[in-house]
Short mmCIF file of C-alpha atoms and ligand atoms in Angstrom, two decimals:
data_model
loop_
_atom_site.label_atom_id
_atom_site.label_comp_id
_atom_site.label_asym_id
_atom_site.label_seq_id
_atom_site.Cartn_x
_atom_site.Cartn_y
_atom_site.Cartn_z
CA UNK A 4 -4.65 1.91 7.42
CA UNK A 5 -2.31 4.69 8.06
CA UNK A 6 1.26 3.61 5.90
CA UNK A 7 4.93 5.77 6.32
CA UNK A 8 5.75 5.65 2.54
CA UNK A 9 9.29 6.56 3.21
CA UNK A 10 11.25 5.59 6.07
CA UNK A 11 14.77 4.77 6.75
CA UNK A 12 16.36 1.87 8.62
CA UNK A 13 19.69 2.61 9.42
CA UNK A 14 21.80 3.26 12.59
CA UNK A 15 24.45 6.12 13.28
CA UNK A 16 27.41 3.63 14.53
CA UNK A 17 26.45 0.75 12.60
CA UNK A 18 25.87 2.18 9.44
CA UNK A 19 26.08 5.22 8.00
CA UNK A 20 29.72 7.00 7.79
CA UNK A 21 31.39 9.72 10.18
CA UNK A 22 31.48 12.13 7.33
CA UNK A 23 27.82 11.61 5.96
CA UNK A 24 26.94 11.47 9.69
CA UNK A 25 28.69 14.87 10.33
CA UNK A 26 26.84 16.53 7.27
CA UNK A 27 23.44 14.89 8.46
CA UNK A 28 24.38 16.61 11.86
CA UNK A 29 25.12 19.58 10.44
CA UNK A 30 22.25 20.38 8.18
CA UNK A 31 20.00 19.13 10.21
CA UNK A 32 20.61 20.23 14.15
CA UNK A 33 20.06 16.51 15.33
CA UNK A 34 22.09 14.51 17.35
CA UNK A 35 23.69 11.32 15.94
CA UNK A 36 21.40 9.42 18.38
CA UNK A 37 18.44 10.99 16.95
CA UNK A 38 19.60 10.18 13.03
CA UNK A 39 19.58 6.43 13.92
CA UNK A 40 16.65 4.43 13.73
CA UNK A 41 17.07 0.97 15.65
CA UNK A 42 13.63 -1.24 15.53
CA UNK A 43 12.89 -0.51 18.89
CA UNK A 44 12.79 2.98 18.25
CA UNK A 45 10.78 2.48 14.91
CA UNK A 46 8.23 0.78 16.09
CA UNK A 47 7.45 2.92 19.42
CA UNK A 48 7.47 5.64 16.71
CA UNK A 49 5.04 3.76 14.87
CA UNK A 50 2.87 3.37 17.89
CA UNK A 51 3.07 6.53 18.71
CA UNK A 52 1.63 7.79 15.81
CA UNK A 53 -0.96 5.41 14.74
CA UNK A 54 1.02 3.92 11.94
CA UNK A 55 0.46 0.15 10.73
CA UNK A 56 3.30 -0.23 7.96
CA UNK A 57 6.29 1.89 6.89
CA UNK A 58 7.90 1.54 3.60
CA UNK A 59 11.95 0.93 5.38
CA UNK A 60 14.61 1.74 2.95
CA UNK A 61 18.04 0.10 2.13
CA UNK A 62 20.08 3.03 1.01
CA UNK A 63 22.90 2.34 -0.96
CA UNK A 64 25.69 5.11 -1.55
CA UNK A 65 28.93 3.26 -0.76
CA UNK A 66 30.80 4.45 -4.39
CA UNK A 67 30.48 8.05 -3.05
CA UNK A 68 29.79 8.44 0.37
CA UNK A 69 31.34 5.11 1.34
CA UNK A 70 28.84 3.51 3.43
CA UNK A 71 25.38 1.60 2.95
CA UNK A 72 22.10 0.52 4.88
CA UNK A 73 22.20 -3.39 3.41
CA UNK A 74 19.70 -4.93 1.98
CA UNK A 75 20.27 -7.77 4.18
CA UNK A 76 19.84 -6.12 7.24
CA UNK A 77 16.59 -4.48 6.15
CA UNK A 78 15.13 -7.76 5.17
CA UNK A 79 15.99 -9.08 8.52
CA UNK A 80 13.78 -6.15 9.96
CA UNK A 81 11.36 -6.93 7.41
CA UNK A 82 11.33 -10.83 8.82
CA UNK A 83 11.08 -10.34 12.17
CA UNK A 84 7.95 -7.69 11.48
CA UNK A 85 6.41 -8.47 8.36
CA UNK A 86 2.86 -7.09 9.28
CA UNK A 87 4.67 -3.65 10.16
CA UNK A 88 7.63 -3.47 7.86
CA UNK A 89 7.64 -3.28 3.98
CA UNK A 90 11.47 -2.87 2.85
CA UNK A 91 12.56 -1.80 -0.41
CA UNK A 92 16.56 -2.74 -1.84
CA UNK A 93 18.44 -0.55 -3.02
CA UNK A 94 21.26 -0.53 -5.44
CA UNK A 95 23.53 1.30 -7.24
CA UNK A 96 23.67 1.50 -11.35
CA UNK A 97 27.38 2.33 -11.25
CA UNK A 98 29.05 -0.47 -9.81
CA UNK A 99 28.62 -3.51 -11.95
CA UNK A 100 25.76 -6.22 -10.92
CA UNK A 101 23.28 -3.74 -9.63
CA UNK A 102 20.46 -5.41 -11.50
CA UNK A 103 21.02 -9.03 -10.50
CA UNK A 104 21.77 -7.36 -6.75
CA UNK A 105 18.05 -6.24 -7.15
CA UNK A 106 16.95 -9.74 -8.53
CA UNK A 107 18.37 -11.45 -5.68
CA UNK A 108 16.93 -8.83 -3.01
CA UNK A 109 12.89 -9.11 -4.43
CA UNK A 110 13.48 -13.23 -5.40
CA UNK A 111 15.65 -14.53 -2.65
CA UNK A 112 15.27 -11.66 0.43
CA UNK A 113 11.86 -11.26 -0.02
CA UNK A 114 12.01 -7.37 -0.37
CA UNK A 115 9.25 -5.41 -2.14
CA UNK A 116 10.65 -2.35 -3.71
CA UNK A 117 13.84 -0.29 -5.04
CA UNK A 118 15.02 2.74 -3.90
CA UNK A 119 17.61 4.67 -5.74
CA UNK A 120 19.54 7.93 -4.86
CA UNK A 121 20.75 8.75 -7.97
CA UNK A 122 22.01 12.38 -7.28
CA UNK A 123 24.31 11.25 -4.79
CA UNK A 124 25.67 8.72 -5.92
CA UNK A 125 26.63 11.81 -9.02
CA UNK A 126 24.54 10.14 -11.77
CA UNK A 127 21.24 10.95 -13.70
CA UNK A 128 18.18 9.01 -12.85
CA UNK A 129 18.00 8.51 -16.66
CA UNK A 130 22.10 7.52 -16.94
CA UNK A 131 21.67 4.42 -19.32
CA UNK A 132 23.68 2.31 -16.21
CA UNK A 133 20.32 2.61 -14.71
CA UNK A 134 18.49 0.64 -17.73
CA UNK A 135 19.06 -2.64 -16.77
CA UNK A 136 18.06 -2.19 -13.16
CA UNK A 137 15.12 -0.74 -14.66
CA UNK A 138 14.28 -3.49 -16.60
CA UNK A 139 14.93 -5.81 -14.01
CA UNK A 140 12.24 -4.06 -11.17
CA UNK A 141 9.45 -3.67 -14.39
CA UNK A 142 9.89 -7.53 -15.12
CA UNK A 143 9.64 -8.19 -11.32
CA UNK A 144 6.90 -5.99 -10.98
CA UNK A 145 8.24 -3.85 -8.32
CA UNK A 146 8.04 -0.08 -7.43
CA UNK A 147 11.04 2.21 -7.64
CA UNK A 148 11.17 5.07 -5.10
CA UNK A 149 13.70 7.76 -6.82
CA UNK A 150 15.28 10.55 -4.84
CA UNK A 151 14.21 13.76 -6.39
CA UNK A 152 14.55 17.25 -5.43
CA UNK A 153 17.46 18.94 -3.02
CA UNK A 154 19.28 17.44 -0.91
CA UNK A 155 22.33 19.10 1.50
CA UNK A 156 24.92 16.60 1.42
CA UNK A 157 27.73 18.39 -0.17
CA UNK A 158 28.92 15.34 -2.05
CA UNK A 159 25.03 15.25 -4.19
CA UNK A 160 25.05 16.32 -7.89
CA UNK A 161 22.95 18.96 -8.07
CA UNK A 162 22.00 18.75 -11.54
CA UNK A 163 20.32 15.44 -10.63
CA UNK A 164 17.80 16.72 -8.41
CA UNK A 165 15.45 17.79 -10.97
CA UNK A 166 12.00 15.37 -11.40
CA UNK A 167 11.96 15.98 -14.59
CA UNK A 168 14.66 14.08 -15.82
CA UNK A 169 12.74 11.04 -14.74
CA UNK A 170 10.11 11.47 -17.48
CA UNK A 171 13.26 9.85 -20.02
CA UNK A 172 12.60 7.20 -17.64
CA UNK A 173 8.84 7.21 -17.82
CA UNK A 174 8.81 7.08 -21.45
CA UNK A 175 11.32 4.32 -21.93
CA UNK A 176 9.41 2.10 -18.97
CA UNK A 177 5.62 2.67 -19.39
CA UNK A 178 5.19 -0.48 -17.64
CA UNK A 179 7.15 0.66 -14.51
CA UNK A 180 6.27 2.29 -11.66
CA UNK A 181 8.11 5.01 -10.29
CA UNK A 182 7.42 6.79 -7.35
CA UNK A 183 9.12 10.39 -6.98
CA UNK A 184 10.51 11.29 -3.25
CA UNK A 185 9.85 14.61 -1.79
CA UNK A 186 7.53 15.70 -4.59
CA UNK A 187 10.25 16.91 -6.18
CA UNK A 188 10.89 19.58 -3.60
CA UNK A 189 11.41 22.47 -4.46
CA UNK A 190 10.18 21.74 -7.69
CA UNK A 191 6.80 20.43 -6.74
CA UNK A 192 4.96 21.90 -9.34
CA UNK A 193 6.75 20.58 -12.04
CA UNK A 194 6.69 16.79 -10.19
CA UNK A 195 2.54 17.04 -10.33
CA UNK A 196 2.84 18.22 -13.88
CA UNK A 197 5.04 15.15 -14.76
CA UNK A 198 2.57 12.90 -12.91
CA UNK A 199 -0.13 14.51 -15.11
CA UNK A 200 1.32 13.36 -17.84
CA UNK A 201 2.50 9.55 -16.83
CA UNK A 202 -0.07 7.76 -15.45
CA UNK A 203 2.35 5.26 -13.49
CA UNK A 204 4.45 7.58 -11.15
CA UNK A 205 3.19 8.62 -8.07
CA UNK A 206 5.04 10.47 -5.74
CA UNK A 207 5.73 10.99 -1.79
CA UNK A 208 5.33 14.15 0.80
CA UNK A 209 8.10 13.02 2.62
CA UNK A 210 10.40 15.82 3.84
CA UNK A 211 8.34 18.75 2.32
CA UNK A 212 4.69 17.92 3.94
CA UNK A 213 6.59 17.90 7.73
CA UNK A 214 8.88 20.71 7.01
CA UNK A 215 7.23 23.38 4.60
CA UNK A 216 4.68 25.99 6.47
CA UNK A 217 1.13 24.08 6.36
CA UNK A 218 0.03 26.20 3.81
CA UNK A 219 2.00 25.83 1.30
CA UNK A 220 1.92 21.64 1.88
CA UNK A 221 -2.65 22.57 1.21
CA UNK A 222 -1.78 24.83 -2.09
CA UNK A 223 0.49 21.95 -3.07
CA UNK A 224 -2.11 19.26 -2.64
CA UNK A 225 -4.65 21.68 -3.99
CA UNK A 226 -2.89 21.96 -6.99
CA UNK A 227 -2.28 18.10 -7.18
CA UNK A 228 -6.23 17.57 -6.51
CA UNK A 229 -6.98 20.43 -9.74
CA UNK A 230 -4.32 18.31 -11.94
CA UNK A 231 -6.18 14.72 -11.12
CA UNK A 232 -3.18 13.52 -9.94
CA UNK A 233 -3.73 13.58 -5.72
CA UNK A 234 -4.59 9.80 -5.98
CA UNK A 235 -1.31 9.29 -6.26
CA UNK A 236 0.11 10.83 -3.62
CA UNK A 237 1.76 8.94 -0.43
CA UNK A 238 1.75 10.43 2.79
CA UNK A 239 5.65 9.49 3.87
CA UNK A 240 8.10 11.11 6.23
CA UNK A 241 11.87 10.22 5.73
CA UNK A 242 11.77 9.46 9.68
CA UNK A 243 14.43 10.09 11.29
CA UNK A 244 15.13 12.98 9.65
CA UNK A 245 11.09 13.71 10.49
CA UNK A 246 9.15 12.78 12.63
CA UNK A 247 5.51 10.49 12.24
CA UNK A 248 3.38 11.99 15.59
CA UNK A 249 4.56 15.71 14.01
CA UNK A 250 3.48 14.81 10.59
CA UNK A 251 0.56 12.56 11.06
CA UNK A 252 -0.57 15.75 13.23
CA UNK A 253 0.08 18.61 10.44
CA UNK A 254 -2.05 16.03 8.13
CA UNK A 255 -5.10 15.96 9.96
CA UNK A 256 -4.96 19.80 10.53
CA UNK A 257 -4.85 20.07 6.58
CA UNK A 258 -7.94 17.80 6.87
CA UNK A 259 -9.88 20.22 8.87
CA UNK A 260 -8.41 23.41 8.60
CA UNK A 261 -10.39 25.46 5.68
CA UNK A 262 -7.81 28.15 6.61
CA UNK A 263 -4.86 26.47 5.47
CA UNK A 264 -6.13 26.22 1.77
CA UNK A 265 -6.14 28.27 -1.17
CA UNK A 266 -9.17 30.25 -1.82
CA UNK A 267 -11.99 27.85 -3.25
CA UNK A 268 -10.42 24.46 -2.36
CA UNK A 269 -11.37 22.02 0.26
CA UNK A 270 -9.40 20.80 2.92
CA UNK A 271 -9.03 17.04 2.01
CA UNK A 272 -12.39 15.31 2.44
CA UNK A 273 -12.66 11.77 4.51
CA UNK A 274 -11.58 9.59 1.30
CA UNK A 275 -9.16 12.00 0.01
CA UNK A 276 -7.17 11.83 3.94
CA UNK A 277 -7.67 8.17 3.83
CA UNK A 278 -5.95 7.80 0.30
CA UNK A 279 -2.67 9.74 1.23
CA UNK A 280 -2.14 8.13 4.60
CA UNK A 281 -2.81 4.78 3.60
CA UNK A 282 -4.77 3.62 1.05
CA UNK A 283 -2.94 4.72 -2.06
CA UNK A 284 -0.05 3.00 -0.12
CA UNK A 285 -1.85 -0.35 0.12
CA UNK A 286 -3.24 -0.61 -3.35
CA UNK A 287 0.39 -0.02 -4.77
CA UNK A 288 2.34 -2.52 -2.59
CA UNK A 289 -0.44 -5.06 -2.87
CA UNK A 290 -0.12 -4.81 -6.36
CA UNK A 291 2.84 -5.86 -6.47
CA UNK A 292 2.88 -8.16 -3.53
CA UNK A 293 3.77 -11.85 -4.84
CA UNK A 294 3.49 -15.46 -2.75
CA UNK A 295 7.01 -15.87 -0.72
CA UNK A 296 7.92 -12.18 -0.88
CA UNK A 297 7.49 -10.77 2.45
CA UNK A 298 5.95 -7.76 2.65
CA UNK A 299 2.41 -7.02 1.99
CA UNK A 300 -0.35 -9.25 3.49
CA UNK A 301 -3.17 -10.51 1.49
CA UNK A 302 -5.73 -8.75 3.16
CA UNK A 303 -8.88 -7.82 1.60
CA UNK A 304 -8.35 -3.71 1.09
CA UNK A 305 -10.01 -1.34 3.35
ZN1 ZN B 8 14.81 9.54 2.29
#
């Protein structure tokens, strides 16, 4: 099973604002057409690229940049696809009710996951706001996919994007897990250091395993693989900002391609390809898959 770890729903008109929408354009070179991501266009995308189940984020900013991708409107996705779409809420720590906003998205919406973006909405991952949210996803037994590394919008804190600071996190949560986006880029060393040494965060390729030169994406897993920590890695993109038939190709060329790796590593064996594109993926969601919450099927694992 071959699972996007990191996508986001979310439509240029509909959603997101002209001024996040004109930084998006900027940094990136892509249209406004090609930042939005209606179903239709997710799932031939999907298709396309072999994919069985993305990960689709809400994405809630609306404090600082003034807009949001509901929770609401990613559950309705979620509904009307629930053997292709997993969707995680999302919330935000510094307007008041965040945690009960998460309650109601896993207990009443069905929704399987949080994601947060704390650098831009200008506060630490570890900010004490956060705790209760925290608290809240641990007792519900729900992932939390974190933000980490750069990002360009100009309105970001940049001393938030370091992984690091979610260790505070780690050690005040050991029950939680957290799963780091990006691997921390650029900081991707330090990320597989951190997972090293907290055994329940995991963390995603999106972004940096589609954009960064092919070799550098091999030393990073290599390195991951010597630290005992590539079992929990998740292949992801961040589509639309990236696309799933250019990454799902670039992964199965690290797969083959001896060339691409660091003198006296492997290129990821059969088990170790399946893991990342999939299987890590499944073992997490199922995990914390409940009756009612729509999301992950009970299906025996592959
Ligand atoms: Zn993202």
């Amino acid at each position: 099973m071959i699972i996007d770890a990191h996508v986001h729903a979310g439509e240029y008109y509909r959603h997101y604002s002209a001024r996040f929408a004109a930084q998006m354009t900027a940094t990136t070179g892509m249209s406004p057409q090609e930042l939005s991501a209606p179903e239709a266009k997710l799932l031939a995308e999907m298709d396309a690229a072999g994919v069985d189940r993305v990960v689709l984020l809400a994405f809630d900013v609306r404090r600082v940049e003034g807009f949001s991708v509901p929770n609401e409107f990613v559950a309705e996705l979620c509904a009307r696809h629930p053997d292709r779409f997993t969707g995680f809420a999302s919330v935000d720590a510094g307007t008041p009710g965040a945690a009960a906003r998460l309650r109601h998205a896993v207990t009443a919406l069905g929704l399987s996951g949080l994601k947060t973006a704390p650098c831009y909405l200008r506060m630490s991952p570890a900010d004490r706001r956060w705790y209760d949210v925290y608290e809240t996803a641990q007792d519900l037994g729900v992932p939390v996919l974190m933000h980490t590394g750069y990002t360009p919008s100009r309105n970001a804190d940049p001393r938030y994007f370091s992984p690091l600071l979610v260790e505070q996190v780690a050690k005040d949560f050991p029950g939680l897990t957290v799963i780091l986006a990006h691997l921390g880029t650029p900081w991707t060393r330090q990320c597989v250091d951190l997972l090293a040494r907290r055994p329940r965060l995991y963390a995603d390729l999106s972004i940096f395993g589609s954009y960064q030169p092919p070799a550098t994406v091999a030393s990073a897993l290599a390195y991951a693989r010597d630290s005992g920590v590539l079992d929990r890695l998740l292949w992801g993109t961040d589509f639309p900002f990236a696309s799933m038939t250019g990454s799902v190709a670039r992964m199965a060329q690290l797969a083959h391609d001896q060339g691409l790796w660091p003198p006296g590593s492997a290129p990821l064996s059969p088990p170790e390809y399946h893991a990342l594109m999939g299987g890590t993926a499944e073992r997490l969601l199922a995990r914390t898959a409940l009756p009612g919450r729509s999301g992950f099927p009970s299906e025996p694992m592959s």
